[in-house]
Tab-separated table of C-alpha atoms in Angstrom:
chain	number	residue	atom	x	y	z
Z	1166	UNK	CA	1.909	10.373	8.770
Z	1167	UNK	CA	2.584	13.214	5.485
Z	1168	UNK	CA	3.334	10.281	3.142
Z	1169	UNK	CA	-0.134	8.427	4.489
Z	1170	UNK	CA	-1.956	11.304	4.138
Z	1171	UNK	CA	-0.458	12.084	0.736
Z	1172	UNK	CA	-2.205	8.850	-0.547
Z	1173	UNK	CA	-5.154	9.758	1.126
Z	1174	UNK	CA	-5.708	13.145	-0.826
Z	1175	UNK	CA	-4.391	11.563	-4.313
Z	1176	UNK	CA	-7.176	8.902	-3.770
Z	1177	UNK	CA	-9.244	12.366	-3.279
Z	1178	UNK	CA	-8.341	14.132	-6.177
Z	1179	UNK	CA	-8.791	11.044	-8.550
Z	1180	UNK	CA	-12.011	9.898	-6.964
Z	1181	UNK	CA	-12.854	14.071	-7.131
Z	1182	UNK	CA	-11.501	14.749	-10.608
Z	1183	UNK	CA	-12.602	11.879	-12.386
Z	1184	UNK	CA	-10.417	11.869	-15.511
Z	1185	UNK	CA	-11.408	10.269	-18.391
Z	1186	UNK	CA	-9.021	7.595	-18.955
Z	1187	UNK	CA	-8.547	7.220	-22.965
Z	1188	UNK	CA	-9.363	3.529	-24.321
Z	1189	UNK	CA	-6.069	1.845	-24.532
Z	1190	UNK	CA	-4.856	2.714	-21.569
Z	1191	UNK	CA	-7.763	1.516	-19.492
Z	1192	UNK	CA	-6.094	-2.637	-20.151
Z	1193	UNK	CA	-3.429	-1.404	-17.983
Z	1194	UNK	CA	-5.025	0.203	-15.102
Z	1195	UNK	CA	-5.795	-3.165	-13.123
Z	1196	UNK	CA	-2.246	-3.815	-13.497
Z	1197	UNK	CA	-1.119	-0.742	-12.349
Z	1198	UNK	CA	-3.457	-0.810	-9.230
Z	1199	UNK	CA	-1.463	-4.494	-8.726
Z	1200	UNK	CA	1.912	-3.094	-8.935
Z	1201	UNK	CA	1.270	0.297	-6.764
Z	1202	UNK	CA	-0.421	-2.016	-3.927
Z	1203	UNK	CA	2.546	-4.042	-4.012
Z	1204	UNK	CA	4.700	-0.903	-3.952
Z	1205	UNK	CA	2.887	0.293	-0.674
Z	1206	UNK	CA	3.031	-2.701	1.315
Z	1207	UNK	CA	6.856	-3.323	0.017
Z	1208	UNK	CA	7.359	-0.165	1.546
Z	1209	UNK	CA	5.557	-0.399	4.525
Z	1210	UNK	CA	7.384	-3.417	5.124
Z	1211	UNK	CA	10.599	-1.851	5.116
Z	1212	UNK	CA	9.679	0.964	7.491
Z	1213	UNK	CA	9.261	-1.653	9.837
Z	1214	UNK	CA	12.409	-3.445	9.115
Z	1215	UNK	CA	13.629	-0.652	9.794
Z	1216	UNK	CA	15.306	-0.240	5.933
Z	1217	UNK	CA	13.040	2.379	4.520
Z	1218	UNK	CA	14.508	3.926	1.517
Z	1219	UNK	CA	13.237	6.905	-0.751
Z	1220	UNK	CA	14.986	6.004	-3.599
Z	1221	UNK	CA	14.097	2.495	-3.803
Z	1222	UNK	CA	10.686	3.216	-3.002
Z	1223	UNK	CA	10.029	5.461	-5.826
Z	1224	UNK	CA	12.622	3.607	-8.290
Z	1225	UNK	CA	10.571	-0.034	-7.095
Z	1226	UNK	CA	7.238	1.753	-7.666
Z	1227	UNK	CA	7.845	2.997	-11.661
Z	1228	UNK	CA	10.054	-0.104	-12.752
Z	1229	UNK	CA	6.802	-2.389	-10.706
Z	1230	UNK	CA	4.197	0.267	-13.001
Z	1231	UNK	CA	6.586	-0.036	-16.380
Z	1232	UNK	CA	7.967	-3.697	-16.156
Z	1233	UNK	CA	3.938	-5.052	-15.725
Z	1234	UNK	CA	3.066	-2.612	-18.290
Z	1235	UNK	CA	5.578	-3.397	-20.579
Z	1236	UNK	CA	4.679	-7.069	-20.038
Z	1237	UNK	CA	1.093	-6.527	-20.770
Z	1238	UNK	CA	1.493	-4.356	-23.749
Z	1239	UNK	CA	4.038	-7.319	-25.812
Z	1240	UNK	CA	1.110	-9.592	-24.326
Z	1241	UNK	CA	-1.267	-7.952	-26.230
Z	1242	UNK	CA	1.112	-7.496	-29.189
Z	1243	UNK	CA	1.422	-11.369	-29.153
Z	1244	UNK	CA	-1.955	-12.382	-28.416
Z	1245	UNK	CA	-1.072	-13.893	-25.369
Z	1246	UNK	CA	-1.896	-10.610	-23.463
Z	1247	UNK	CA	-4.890	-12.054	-20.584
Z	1248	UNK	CA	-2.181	-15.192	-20.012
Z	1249	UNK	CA	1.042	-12.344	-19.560
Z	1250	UNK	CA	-1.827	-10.508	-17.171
Z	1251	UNK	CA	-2.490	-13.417	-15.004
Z	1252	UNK	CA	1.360	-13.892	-14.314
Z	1253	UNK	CA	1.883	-10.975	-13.595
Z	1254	UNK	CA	-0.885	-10.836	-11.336
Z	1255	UNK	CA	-0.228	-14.006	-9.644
Z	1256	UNK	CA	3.368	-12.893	-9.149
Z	1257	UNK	CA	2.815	-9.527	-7.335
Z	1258	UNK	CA	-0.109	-10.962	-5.686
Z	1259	UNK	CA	2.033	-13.488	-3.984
Z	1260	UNK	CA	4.095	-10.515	-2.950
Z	1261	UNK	CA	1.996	-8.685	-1.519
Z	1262	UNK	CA	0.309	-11.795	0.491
Z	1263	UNK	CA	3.725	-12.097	2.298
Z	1264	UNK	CA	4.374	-8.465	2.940
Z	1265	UNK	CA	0.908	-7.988	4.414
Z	1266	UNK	CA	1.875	-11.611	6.307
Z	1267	UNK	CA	4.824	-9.854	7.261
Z	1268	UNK	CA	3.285	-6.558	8.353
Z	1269	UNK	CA	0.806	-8.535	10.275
Z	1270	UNK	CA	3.520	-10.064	12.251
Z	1271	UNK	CA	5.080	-6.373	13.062
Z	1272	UNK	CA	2.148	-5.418	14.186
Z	1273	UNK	CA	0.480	-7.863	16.232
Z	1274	UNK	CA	3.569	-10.447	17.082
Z	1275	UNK	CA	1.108	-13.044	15.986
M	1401	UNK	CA	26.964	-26.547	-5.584
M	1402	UNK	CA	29.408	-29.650	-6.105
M	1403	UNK	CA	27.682	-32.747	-6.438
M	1404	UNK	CA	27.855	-35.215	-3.372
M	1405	UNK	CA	27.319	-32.922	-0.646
M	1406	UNK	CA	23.845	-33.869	-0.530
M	1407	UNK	CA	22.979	-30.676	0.825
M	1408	UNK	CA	20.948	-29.601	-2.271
M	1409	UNK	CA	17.105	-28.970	-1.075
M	1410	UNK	CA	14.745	-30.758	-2.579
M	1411	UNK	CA	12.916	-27.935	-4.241
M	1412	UNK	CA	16.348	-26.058	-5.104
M	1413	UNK	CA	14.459	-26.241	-8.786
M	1414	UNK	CA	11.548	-24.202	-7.779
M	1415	UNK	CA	13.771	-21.274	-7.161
M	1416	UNK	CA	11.184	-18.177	-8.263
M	1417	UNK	CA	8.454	-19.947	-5.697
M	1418	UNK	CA	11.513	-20.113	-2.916
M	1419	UNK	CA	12.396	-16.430	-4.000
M	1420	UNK	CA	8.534	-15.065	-3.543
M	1421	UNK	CA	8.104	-16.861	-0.486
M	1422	UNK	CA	10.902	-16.554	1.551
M	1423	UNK	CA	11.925	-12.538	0.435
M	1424	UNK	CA	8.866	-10.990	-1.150
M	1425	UNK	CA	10.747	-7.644	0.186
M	1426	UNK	CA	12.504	-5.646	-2.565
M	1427	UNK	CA	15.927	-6.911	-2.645
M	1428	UNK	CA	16.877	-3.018	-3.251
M	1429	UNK	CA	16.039	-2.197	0.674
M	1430	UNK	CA	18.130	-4.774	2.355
M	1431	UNK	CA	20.942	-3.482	-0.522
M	1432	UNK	CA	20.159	-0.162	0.308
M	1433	UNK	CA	20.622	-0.740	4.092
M	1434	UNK	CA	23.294	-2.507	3.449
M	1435	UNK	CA	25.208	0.146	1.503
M	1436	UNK	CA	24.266	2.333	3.938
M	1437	UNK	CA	25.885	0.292	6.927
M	1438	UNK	CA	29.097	-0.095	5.238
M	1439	UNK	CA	29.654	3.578	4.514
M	1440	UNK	CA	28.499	4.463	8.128
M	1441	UNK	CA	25.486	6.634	7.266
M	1442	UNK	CA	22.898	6.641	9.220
M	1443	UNK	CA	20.522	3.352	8.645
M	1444	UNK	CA	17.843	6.032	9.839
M	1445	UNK	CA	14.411	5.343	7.786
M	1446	UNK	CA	13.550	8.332	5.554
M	1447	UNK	CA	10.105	7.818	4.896
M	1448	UNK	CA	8.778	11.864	5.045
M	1449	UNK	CA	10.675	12.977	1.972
M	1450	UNK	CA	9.194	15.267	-0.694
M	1451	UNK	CA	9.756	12.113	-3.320
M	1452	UNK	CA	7.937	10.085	-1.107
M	1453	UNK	CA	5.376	11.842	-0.699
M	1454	UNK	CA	4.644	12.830	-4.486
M	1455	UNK	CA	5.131	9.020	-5.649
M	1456	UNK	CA	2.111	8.322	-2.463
M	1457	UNK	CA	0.054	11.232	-4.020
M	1458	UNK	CA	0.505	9.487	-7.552
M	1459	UNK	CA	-0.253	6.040	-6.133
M	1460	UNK	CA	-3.381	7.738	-4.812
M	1461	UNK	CA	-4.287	9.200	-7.798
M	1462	UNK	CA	-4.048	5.602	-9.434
M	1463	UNK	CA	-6.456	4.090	-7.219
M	1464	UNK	CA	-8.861	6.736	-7.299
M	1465	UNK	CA	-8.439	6.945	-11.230
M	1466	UNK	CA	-9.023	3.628	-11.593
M	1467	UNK	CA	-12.238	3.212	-8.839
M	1468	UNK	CA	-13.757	5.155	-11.212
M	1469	UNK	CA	-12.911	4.068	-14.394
M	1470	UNK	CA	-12.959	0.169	-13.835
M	1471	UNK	CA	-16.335	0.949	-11.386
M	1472	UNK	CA	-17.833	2.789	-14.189
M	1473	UNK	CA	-17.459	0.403	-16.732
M	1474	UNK	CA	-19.031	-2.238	-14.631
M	1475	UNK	CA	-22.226	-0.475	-14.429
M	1476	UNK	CA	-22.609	0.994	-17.576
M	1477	UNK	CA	-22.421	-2.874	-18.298
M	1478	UNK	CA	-24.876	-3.819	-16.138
M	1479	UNK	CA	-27.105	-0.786	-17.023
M	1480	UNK	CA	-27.337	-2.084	-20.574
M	1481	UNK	CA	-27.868	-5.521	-19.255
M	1482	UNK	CA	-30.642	-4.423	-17.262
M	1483	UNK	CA	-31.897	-2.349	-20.396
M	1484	UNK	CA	-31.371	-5.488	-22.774
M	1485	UNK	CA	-33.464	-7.817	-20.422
M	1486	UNK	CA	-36.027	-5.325	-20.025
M	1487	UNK	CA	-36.282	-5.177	-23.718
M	1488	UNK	CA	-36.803	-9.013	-23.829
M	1489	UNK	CA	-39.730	-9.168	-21.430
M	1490	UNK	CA	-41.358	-6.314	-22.870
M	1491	UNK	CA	-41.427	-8.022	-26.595
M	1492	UNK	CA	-42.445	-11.213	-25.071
M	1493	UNK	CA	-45.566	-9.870	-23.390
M	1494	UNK	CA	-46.343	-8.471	-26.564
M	1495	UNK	CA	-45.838	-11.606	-28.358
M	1496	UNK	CA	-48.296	-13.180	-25.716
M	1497	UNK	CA	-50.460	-10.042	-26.629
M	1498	UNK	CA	-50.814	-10.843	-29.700
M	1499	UNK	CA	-50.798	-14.693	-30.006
M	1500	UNK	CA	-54.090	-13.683	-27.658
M	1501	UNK	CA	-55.402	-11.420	-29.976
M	1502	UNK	CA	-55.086	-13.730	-33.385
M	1503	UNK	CA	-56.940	-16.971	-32.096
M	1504	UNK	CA	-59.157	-14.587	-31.070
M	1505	UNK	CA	-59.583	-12.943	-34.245
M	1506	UNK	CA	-59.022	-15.959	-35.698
M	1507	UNK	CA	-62.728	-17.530	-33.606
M	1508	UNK	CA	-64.315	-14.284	-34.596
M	1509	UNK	CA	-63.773	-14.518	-38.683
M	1510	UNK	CA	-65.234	-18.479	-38.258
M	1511	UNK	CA	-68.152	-17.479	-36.456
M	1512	UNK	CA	-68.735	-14.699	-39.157
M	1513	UNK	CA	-67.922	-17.324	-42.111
M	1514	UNK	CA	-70.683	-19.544	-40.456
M	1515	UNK	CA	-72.998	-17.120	-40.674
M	1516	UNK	CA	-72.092	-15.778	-43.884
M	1517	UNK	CA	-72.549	-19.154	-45.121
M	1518	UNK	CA	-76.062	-19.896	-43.054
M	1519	UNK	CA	-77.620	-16.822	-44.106
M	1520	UNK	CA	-76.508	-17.550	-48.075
M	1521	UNK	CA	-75.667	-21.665	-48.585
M	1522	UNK	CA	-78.379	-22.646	-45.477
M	1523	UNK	CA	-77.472	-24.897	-42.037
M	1524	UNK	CA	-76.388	-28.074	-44.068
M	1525	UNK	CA	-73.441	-25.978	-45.706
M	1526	UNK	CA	-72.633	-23.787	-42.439
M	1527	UNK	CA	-72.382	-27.515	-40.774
M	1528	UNK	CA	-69.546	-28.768	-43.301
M	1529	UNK	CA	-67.402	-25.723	-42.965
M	1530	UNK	CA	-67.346	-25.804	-39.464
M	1531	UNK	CA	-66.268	-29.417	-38.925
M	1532	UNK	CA	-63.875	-28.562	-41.935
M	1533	UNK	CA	-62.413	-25.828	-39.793
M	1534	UNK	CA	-62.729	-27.777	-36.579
M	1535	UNK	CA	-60.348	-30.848	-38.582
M	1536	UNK	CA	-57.950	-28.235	-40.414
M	1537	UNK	CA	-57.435	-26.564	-36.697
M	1538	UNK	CA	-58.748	-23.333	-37.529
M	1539	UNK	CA	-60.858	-23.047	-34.289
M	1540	UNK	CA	-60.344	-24.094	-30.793
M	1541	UNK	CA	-62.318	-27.300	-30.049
M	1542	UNK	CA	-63.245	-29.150	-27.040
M	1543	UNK	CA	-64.657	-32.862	-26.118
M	1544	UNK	CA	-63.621	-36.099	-24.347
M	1545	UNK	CA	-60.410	-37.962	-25.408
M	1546	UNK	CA	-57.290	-39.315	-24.666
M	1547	UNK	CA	-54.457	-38.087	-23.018
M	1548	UNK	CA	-50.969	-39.544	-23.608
M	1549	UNK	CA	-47.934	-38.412	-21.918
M	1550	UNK	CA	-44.562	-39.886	-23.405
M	1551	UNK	CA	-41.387	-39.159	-21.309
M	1552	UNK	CA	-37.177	-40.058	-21.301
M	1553	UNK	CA	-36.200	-43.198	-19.539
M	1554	UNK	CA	-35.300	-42.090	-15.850
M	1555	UNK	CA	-31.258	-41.216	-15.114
M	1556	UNK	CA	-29.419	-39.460	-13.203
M	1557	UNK	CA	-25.517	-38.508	-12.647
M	1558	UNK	CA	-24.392	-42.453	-12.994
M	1559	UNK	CA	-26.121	-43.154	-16.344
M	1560	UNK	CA	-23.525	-43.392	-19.125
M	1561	UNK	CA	-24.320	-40.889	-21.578
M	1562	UNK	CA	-25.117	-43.914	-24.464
M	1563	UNK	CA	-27.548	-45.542	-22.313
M	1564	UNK	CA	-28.927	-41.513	-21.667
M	1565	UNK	CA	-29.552	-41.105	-25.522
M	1566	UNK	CA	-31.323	-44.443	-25.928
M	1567	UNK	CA	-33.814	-43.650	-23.341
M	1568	UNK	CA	-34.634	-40.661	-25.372
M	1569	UNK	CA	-38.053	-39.586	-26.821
M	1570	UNK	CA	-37.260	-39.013	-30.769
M	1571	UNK	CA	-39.438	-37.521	-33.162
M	1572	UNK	CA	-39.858	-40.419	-34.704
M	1573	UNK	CA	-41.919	-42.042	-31.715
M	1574	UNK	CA	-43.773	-38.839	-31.773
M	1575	UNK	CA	-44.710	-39.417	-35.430
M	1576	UNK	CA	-45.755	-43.139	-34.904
M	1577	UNK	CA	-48.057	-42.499	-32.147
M	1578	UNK	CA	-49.812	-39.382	-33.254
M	1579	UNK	CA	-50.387	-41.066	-36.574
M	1580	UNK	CA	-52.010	-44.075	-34.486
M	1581	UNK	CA	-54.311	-41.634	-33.260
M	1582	UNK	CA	-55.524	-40.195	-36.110
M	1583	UNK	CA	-55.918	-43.971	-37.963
M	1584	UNK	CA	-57.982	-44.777	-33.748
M	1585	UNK	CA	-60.181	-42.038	-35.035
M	1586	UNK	CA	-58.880	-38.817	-32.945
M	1587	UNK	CA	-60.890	-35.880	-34.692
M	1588	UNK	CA	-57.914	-33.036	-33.025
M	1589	UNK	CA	-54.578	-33.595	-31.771
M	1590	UNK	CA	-51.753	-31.313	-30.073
M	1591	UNK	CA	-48.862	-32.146	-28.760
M	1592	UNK	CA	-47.663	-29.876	-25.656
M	1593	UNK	CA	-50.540	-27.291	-27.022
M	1594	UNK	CA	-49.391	-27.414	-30.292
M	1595	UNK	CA	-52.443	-27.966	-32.335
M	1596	UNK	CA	-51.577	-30.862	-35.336
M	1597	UNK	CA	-52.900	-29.780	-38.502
M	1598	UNK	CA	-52.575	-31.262	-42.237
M	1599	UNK	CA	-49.576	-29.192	-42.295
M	1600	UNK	CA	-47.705	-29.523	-39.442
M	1601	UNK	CA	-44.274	-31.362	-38.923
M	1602	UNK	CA	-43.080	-33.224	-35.774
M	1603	UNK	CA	-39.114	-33.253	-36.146
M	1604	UNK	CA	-36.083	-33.215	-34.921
M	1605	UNK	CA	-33.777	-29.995	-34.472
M	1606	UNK	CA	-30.584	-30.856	-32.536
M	1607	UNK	CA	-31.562	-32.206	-29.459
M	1608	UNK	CA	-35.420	-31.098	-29.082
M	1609	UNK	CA	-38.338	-32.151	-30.405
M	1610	UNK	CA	-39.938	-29.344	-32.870
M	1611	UNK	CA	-44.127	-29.222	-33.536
M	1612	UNK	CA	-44.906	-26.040	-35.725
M	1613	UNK	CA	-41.665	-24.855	-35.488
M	1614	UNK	CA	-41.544	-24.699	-31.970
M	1615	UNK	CA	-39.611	-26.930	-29.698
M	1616	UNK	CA	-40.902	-28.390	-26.896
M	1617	UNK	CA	-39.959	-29.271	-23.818
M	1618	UNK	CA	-40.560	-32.706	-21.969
M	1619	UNK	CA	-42.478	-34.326	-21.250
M	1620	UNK	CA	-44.511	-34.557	-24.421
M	1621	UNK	CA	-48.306	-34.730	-23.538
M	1622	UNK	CA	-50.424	-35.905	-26.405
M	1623	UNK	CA	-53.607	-35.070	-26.611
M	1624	UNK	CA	-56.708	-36.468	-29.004
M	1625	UNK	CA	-60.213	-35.124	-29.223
M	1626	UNK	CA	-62.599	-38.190	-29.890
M	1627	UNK	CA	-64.863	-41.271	-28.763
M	1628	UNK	CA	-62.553	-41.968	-25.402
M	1629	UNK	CA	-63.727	-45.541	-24.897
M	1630	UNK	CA	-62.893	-46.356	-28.861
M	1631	UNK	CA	-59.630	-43.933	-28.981
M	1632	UNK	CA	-58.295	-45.723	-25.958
M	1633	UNK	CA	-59.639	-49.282	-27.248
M	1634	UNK	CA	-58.216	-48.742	-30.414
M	1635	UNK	CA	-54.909	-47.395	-29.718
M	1636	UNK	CA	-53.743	-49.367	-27.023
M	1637	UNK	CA	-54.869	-53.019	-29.278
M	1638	UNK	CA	-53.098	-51.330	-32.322
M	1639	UNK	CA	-50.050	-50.474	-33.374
M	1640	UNK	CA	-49.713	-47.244	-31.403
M	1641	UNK	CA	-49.918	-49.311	-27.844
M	1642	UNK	CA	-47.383	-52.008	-29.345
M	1643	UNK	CA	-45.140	-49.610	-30.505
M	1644	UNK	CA	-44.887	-47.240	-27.015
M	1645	UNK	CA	-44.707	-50.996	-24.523
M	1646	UNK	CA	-41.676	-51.661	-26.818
M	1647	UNK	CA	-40.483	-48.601	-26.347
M	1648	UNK	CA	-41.209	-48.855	-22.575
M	1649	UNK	CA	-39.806	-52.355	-22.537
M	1650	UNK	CA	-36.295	-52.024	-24.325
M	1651	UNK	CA	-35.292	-48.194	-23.506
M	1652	UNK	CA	-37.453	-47.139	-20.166
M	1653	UNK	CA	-39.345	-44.494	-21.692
M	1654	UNK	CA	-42.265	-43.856	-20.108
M	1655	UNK	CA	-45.840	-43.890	-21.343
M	1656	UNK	CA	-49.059	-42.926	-19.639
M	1657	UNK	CA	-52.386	-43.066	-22.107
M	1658	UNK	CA	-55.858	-41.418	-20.052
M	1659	UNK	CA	-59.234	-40.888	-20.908
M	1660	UNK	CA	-60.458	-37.268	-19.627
M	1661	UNK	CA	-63.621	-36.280	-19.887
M	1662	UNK	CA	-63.167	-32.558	-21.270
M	1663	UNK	CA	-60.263	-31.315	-23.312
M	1664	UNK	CA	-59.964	-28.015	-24.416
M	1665	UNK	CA	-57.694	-27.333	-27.634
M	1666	UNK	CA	-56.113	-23.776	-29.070
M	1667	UNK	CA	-57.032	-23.437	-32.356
M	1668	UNK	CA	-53.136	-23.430	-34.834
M	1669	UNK	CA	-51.552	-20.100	-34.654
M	1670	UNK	CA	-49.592	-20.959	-37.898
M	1671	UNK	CA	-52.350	-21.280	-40.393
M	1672	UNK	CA	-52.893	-18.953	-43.262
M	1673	UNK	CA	-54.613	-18.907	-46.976
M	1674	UNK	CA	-52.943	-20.259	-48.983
M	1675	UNK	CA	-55.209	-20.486	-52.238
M	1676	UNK	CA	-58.064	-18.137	-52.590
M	1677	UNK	CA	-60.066	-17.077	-55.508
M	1678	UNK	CA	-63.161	-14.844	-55.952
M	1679	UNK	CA	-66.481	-16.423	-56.650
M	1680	UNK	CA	-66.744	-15.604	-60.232
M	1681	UNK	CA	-69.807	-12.695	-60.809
M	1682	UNK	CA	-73.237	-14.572	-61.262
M	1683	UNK	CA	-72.357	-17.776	-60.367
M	1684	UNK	CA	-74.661	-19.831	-58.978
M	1685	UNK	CA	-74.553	-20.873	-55.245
């Protein structure tokens, strides 16, 4: 219940806040969206496995945010950056597909 | 894997599809519980802890951050779309506006010049200029005529693309059947409301057909100011009717010549002075 209701009020305070996101950082916010959603529903997942863990929550969230990042940024660097983008999309797309498949099976036995 | 077991799957090859498919989970929880069952802890789910919650709070703060900034950027977008098509519209009615306002102007100064010229060369000069003006194009004109209407051969999604281009109306068929109205004794001629006059051009420009400048959509309608009965007698016996029943015979373009009783024509938008000089002082009328 805290950690949902955590999200809830970060998705507040940014909606609230508004920051103004400088230029070339605003390439890797779609990414980063990606990665966090597939973060969440990783971890959702594992509550109800039943193998929840802190640590790998929070170490799987920043290496997910960095690693597609990272990816985008040498992208960019090599002109290939909207192709690097797409994997990386497709890839944690997929992943979160099967976790919510997964959920949904948790949930509803169906 | 040793060869000969036969055991291999057939998509052992695909291995990262296999890997997202069959555990999308983190390999670091099942490690995690692992670890945690073989040193006897307790495989208890931690999910309320303080890290937890701060790295939800962030996660938050990423979607909201970005609802804003990716949702912002799509309207400002669309808000100088919007302002950019406005913009269009607004110069094209004034475009209109003032197309309007020259052939009007443009009536106005030859009804002055024939009175100029009544009241100070008398009716027999005033009569010249205005059929001078009337064949340069530099008044609207109306009368009986002939009405032509040239279009492309039919298709549709099965026509090759060659046999597409041969059934197309050039400028060149333009050309040889607006010239065979002027030698069947047309006294006006515009193509698509174009007005002809002795300096227009009827060309190509990629794939459309340009008259003044302007390119024009099909079908072409052709359209003559003139004695309909010898117009249409004339055309269609010379070489203006031969030339668009071979073109209806070996490509399928089609050709429709009318009489009509009343035709209206525009008067040329394009025309200017070219050449002007003042009547030297004293000179004699």
């Amino acid at each position: 219940m805290i950690p949902a209701i955590a999200l809830i009020v970060g998705l507040i305070i940014g909606l609230v806040l508004d920051p103004s996101v400088p230029v070339w950082m605003q390439p890797y916010l779609p990414i980063a969206v990606i990665a966090a959603l597939d973060a969440v529903f990783g971890a959702i997942r594992a509550v109800l496995d039943g193998i929840f863990d802190d640590k790998v929550f929070v170490i799987s969230f920043l290496s997910n945010v960095v690693v597609a990042a990272l990816i985008v940024f040498i992208g960019d660097q090599l002109g290939v950056g909207s192709q690097l983008s797409t994997g990386v999309v497709v890839v944690l797309g997929i992943r979160i597909f099967s976790n919510v498949a997964s959920i949904r099976r948790h949930l509803f036995h169906a | 894997m040793s060869v000969g077991t036969g055991k291999r799957p057939r998509d052992a090859s695909m291995s990262l599809i296999n890997e997202l498919l069959e555990r999308p989970i983190d390999p670091g929880y099942a490690a995690a519980a692992q670890r945690r069952a073989r040193e006897g802890a307790s495989t208890a789910p931690r999910p309320s802890s303080g890290l937890v919650v701060v790295t939800l709070l962030v996660i938050g703060l990423v979607f909201g951050v970005s609802a804003r900034t990716l949702g912002a950027r799509e309207t400002e977008r669309s808000a100088a779309r919007a302002d950019l098509i406005e913009q269009i519209e607004a110069r094209q009615d004034r475009a209109d506006a003032n197309a309007a306002r020259v052939s009007e102007l443009q009536s106005e100064v030859a009804l002055a010049q024939e009175q100029i010229l009544r009241d100070t060369a008398g009716p027999a000069a005033a009569g010249i200029t205005s059929d001078l003006l009337s064949t340069v194009g530099a008044v609207p004109v109306q009368g009986p005529g002939l009405v032509i209407t040239v279009d492309d051969a039919p298709f549709d999604e099965s026509t090759d693309p060659a046999a597409r281009n041969e059934g197309r109306v050039l400028s060149r068929d333009l050309q040889i059947v607006v010239n065979a109205l002027w030698a069947a004794g047309a006294e006006a001629i515009d193509v698509n409301g174009q007005r002809l006059t002795s300096r227009s051009a009827i060309r190509f420009a990629g794939e459309a057909i340009l008259v003044n400048y302007r390119p024009l959509p099909r079908p072409y309608v052709i359209r003559a100011i003139g004695d309909p009965d010898r117009l249409e007698s004339q055309f269609t016996a010379g070489d203006g009717g031969a030339y668009l029943k071979a073109l209806s015979d070996n490509f399928g373009i089609r050709a429709n010549v009318l009489t009509e009783e009343e035709i209206t024509m525009d008067s040329a938008s394009a025309l200017r002075v070219e050449n002007a000089a003042p009547r030297p002082a004293g000179a004699e009328q």
